[in-house]
Amino acid sequence: MSASLNIAPANGGERKCHVCLPTAPPVIKGKSIFLAGSIDMGMAVNWQTAITSKLAHLPVTILNPRRDDWTWDWVQDISNTVFRDQVEWELDCQDRADVIAMYFDKNGKAPISLLELGLYAASGKMVVCCPEGFWRRGNVQIVCKKYGIKLVDTIDDLVECVVGKLGQVSEK
């Protein structure tokens, strides 16, 4: 069974989404969205909660990699099973997701998110938010242009793009 998070819809309506958290195997119900992007533990805003609230009224599965128990003390090596399980969960979920919503916080560095942008740019399932001020915005703009990825400046625009992209996905 997958771990889940209870977030009410931003509009106060009925919550229909199912949220999966690491590292339990996700149970995907219907169409799915992976929330890729800045975490930077303390540097980036918790945008995952904001976007989940805005999408909570939809009957979708949201795959959220943010975990409150993450610590920078973890040895970032394949031999560390806690670290490896997290990274493998994220990669597996991105492979399985119908849509990958990526957000670059202007106050963070997000090196892993930049790596993931490169990994999934050609997948056809990405939408990206990269506000002015992000330290590698030019690189993000060029990758998005090359691969035809919709690039926006705000979380509200990202939500709109996610909903549009979900509309292009066949029912399961």
mmCIF file of C-alpha atoms in Angstrom:
data_model
loop_
_atom_site.group_PDB
_atom_site.id
_atom_site.type_symbol
_atom_site.label_atom_id
_atom_site.label_comp_id
_atom_site.label_asym_id
_atom_site.label_seq_id
_atom_site.Cartn_x
_atom_site.Cartn_y
_atom_site.Cartn_z
ATOM 1 C CA MET A 1 0.000 0.000 0.000
ATOM 2 C CA SER A 2 1.337 3.452 -0.810
ATOM 3 C CA ALA A 3 1.778 6.197 1.734
ATOM 4 C CA SER A 4 -0.604 9.086 1.217
ATOM 5 C CA LEU A 5 -1.111 12.693 2.165
ATOM 6 C CA ASN A 6 -4.465 14.313 2.897
ATOM 7 C CA ILE A 7 -4.668 17.740 1.251
ATOM 8 C CA ALA A 8 -7.976 19.543 0.776
ATOM 9 C CA PRO A 9 -8.790 21.112 -2.615
ATOM 10 C CA ALA A 10 -7.923 24.804 -2.943
ATOM 11 C CA ASN A 11 -11.507 25.574 -3.987
ATOM 12 C CA GLY A 12 -12.977 23.862 -0.913
ATOM 13 C CA GLY A 13 -14.631 21.157 -3.031
ATOM 14 C CA GLU A 14 -14.440 17.402 -2.716
ATOM 15 C CA ARG A 15 -10.977 15.847 -2.685
ATOM 16 C CA LYS A 16 -10.713 13.283 -5.471
ATOM 17 C CA CYS A 17 -6.967 12.912 -5.946
ATOM 18 C CA HIS A 18 -4.849 10.124 -4.515
ATOM 19 C CA VAL A 19 -1.361 11.169 -3.326
ATOM 20 C CA CYS A 20 1.548 8.726 -3.140
ATOM 21 C CA LEU A 21 4.697 9.446 -1.150
ATOM 22 C CA PRO A 22 8.075 7.673 -1.055
ATOM 23 C CA THR A 23 9.081 4.982 -0.759
ATOM 24 C CA ALA A 24 6.108 2.645 -0.663
ATOM 25 C CA PRO A 25 5.224 1.233 -4.080
ATOM 26 C CA PRO A 26 2.675 3.644 -5.540
ATOM 27 C CA VAL A 27 -0.849 2.530 -6.293
ATOM 28 C CA ILE A 28 -1.752 4.547 -9.373
ATOM 29 C CA LYS A 29 -5.465 5.186 -9.837
ATOM 30 C CA GLY A 30 -6.376 6.760 -13.169
ATOM 31 C CA LYS A 31 -4.116 9.341 -14.750
ATOM 32 C CA SER A 32 -0.969 10.291 -12.868
ATOM 33 C CA ILE A 33 1.288 13.290 -12.271
ATOM 34 C CA PHE A 34 4.822 13.248 -10.892
ATOM 35 C CA LEU A 35 5.868 16.430 -9.064
ATOM 36 C CA ALA A 36 9.491 16.911 -10.115
ATOM 37 C CA GLY A 37 11.532 19.949 -9.239
ATOM 38 C CA SER A 38 13.107 22.035 -6.535
ATOM 39 C CA ILE A 39 13.160 20.748 -3.003
ATOM 40 C CA ASP A 40 16.562 22.000 -1.835
ATOM 41 C CA MET A 41 15.480 21.214 1.752
ATOM 42 C CA GLY A 42 14.820 24.646 3.216
ATOM 43 C CA MET A 43 15.806 26.734 0.198
ATOM 44 C CA ALA A 44 12.784 26.076 -2.022
ATOM 45 C CA VAL A 45 9.156 26.712 -1.133
ATOM 46 C CA ASN A 46 6.961 23.643 -0.570
ATOM 47 C CA TRP A 47 5.348 24.058 -3.970
ATOM 48 C CA GLN A 48 4.244 20.410 -3.996
ATOM 49 C CA THR A 49 1.591 21.097 -1.352
ATOM 50 C CA ALA A 50 0.347 24.157 -3.251
ATOM 51 C CA ILE A 51 0.020 22.353 -6.580
ATOM 52 C CA THR A 52 -1.562 19.282 -4.927
ATOM 53 C CA SER A 53 -4.188 21.513 -3.338
ATOM 54 C CA LYS A 54 -4.946 23.066 -6.729
ATOM 55 C CA LEU A 55 -5.306 19.615 -8.342
ATOM 56 C CA ALA A 56 -7.038 17.828 -5.425
ATOM 57 C CA HIS A 57 -10.473 18.057 -7.080
ATOM 58 C CA LEU A 58 -9.314 15.871 -9.989
ATOM 59 C CA PRO A 59 -9.557 12.050 -9.989
ATOM 60 C CA VAL A 60 -5.807 11.571 -10.486
ATOM 61 C CA THR A 61 -2.824 10.089 -8.688
ATOM 62 C CA ILE A 62 -0.173 12.589 -7.611
ATOM 63 C CA LEU A 63 3.300 11.165 -7.079
ATOM 64 C CA ASN A 64 5.065 13.487 -4.628
ATOM 65 C CA PRO A 65 8.756 12.770 -3.880
ATOM 66 C CA ARG A 66 9.080 15.298 -1.022
ATOM 67 C CA ARG A 67 9.636 13.660 2.336
ATOM 68 C CA ASP A 68 9.826 15.381 5.687
ATOM 69 C CA ASP A 69 12.301 12.874 7.096
ATOM 70 C CA TRP A 70 14.990 13.537 4.454
ATOM 71 C CA THR A 71 18.326 14.549 5.906
ATOM 72 C CA TRP A 72 21.517 15.711 4.234
ATOM 73 C CA ASP A 73 23.391 13.376 6.589
ATOM 74 C CA TRP A 74 22.402 10.451 4.376
ATOM 75 C CA VAL A 75 25.368 9.102 2.471
ATOM 76 C CA GLN A 76 24.502 9.789 -1.156
ATOM 77 C CA ASP A 77 25.824 6.534 -2.521
ATOM 78 C CA ILE A 78 24.228 3.481 -4.085
ATOM 79 C CA SER A 79 25.336 1.452 -1.050
ATOM 80 C CA ASN A 80 22.984 3.485 1.203
ATOM 81 C CA THR A 81 19.668 1.660 0.874
ATOM 82 C CA VAL A 82 17.576 4.581 2.191
ATOM 83 C CA PHE A 83 19.079 6.942 -0.387
ATOM 84 C CA ARG A 84 18.935 4.353 -3.181
ATOM 85 C CA ASP A 85 15.278 3.514 -2.418
ATOM 86 C CA GLN A 86 14.350 7.209 -2.665
ATOM 87 C CA VAL A 87 16.135 7.740 -5.984
ATOM 88 C CA GLU A 88 14.767 4.517 -7.471
ATOM 89 C CA TRP A 89 11.236 5.439 -6.316
ATOM 90 C CA GLU A 90 11.523 8.810 -8.042
ATOM 91 C CA LEU A 91 12.880 7.358 -11.287
ATOM 92 C CA ASP A 92 10.276 4.563 -11.363
ATOM 93 C CA CYS A 93 7.461 7.029 -10.690
ATOM 94 C CA GLN A 94 8.631 9.378 -13.426
ATOM 95 C CA ASP A 95 8.754 6.449 -15.837
ATOM 96 C CA ARG A 96 5.180 5.462 -14.889
ATOM 97 C CA ALA A 97 3.632 8.943 -14.691
ATOM 98 C CA ASP A 98 1.441 10.271 -17.483
ATOM 99 C CA VAL A 99 2.581 13.850 -16.799
ATOM 100 C CA ILE A 100 5.751 15.176 -15.174
ATOM 101 C CA ALA A 101 5.201 18.641 -13.695
ATOM 102 C CA MET A 102 8.570 20.258 -12.988
ATOM 103 C CA TYR A 103 9.080 23.420 -10.937
ATOM 104 C CA PHE A 104 12.345 25.319 -10.519
ATOM 105 C CA ASP A 105 12.299 27.620 -7.481
ATOM 106 C CA LYS A 106 14.263 30.810 -8.138
ATOM 107 C CA ASN A 107 15.897 30.540 -4.687
ATOM 108 C CA GLY A 108 17.218 27.013 -5.183
ATOM 109 C CA LYS A 109 19.826 25.261 -7.299
ATOM 110 C CA ALA A 110 17.934 22.017 -8.059
ATOM 111 C CA PRO A 111 20.826 20.052 -9.591
ATOM 112 C CA ILE A 112 18.884 16.783 -9.523
ATOM 113 C CA SER A 113 15.897 18.471 -11.177
ATOM 114 C CA LEU A 114 18.171 19.699 -13.962
ATOM 115 C CA LEU A 115 19.385 16.106 -14.363
ATOM 116 C CA GLU A 116 15.790 14.852 -14.486
ATOM 117 C CA LEU A 117 14.872 17.502 -17.058
ATOM 118 C CA GLY A 118 17.583 16.043 -19.273
ATOM 119 C CA LEU A 119 16.435 12.479 -18.620
ATOM 120 C CA TYR A 120 12.765 13.099 -19.442
ATOM 121 C CA ALA A 121 12.838 16.018 -21.904
ATOM 122 C CA ALA A 122 12.200 13.765 -24.897
ATOM 123 C CA SER A 123 9.414 11.809 -23.138
ATOM 124 C CA GLY A 124 6.614 14.087 -24.339
ATOM 125 C CA LYS A 125 5.063 14.163 -20.873
ATOM 126 C CA MET A 126 6.721 17.182 -19.262
ATOM 127 C CA VAL A 127 5.476 20.657 -18.410
ATOM 128 C CA VAL A 128 7.905 23.055 -16.729
ATOM 129 C CA CYS A 129 7.697 26.164 -14.562
ATOM 130 C CA CYS A 130 10.910 28.182 -14.343
ATOM 131 C CA PRO A 131 10.437 31.737 -13.043
ATOM 132 C CA GLU A 132 12.768 34.570 -13.872
ATOM 133 C CA GLY A 133 15.669 34.574 -11.433
ATOM 134 C CA PHE A 134 16.410 30.824 -11.496
ATOM 135 C CA TRP A 135 20.179 30.561 -11.856
ATOM 136 C CA ARG A 136 20.052 28.259 -14.914
ATOM 137 C CA ARG A 137 16.861 29.563 -16.493
ATOM 138 C CA GLY A 138 18.554 29.942 -19.877
ATOM 139 C CA ASN A 139 19.511 26.269 -19.927
ATOM 140 C CA VAL A 140 15.958 25.290 -18.984
ATOM 141 C CA GLN A 141 14.523 27.567 -21.700
ATOM 142 C CA ILE A 142 16.779 26.055 -24.371
ATOM 143 C CA VAL A 143 15.994 22.438 -23.407
ATOM 144 C CA CYS A 144 12.259 23.180 -23.326
ATOM 145 C CA LYS A 145 12.399 24.874 -26.724
ATOM 146 C CA LYS A 146 14.410 22.034 -28.289
ATOM 147 C CA TYR A 147 12.015 19.344 -27.045
ATOM 148 C CA GLY A 148 8.732 21.258 -27.406
ATOM 149 C CA ILE A 149 8.078 21.355 -23.653
ATOM 150 C CA LYS A 150 5.570 23.945 -22.459
ATOM 151 C CA LEU A 151 7.446 26.411 -20.221
ATOM 152 C CA VAL A 152 5.648 28.818 -17.874
ATOM 153 C CA ASP A 153 6.567 31.313 -15.151
ATOM 154 C CA THR A 154 4.025 30.661 -12.359
ATOM 155 C CA ILE A 155 2.601 27.743 -10.393
ATOM 156 C CA ASP A 156 -0.925 28.713 -11.479
ATOM 157 C CA ASP A 157 0.167 28.483 -15.121
ATOM 158 C CA LEU A 158 1.857 25.151 -14.375
ATOM 159 C CA VAL A 159 -1.403 23.802 -12.929
ATOM 160 C CA GLU A 160 -3.257 24.942 -16.056
ATOM 161 C CA CYS A 161 -0.688 23.172 -18.260
ATOM 162 C CA VAL A 162 -0.891 19.990 -16.177
ATOM 163 C CA VAL A 163 -4.676 19.919 -16.566
ATOM 164 C CA GLY A 164 -4.298 20.458 -20.322
ATOM 165 C CA LYS A 165 -1.678 17.723 -20.607
ATOM 166 C CA LEU A 166 -3.871 15.322 -18.610
ATOM 167 C CA GLY A 167 -6.628 15.980 -21.145
ATOM 168 C CA GLN A 168 -4.334 14.616 -23.863
ATOM 169 C CA VAL A 169 -3.752 11.339 -21.986
ATOM 170 C CA SER A 170 -5.946 8.363 -22.881
ATOM 171 C CA GLU A 171 -8.153 6.950 -20.125
ATOM 172 C CA LYS A 172 -6.717 3.885 -18.384
#
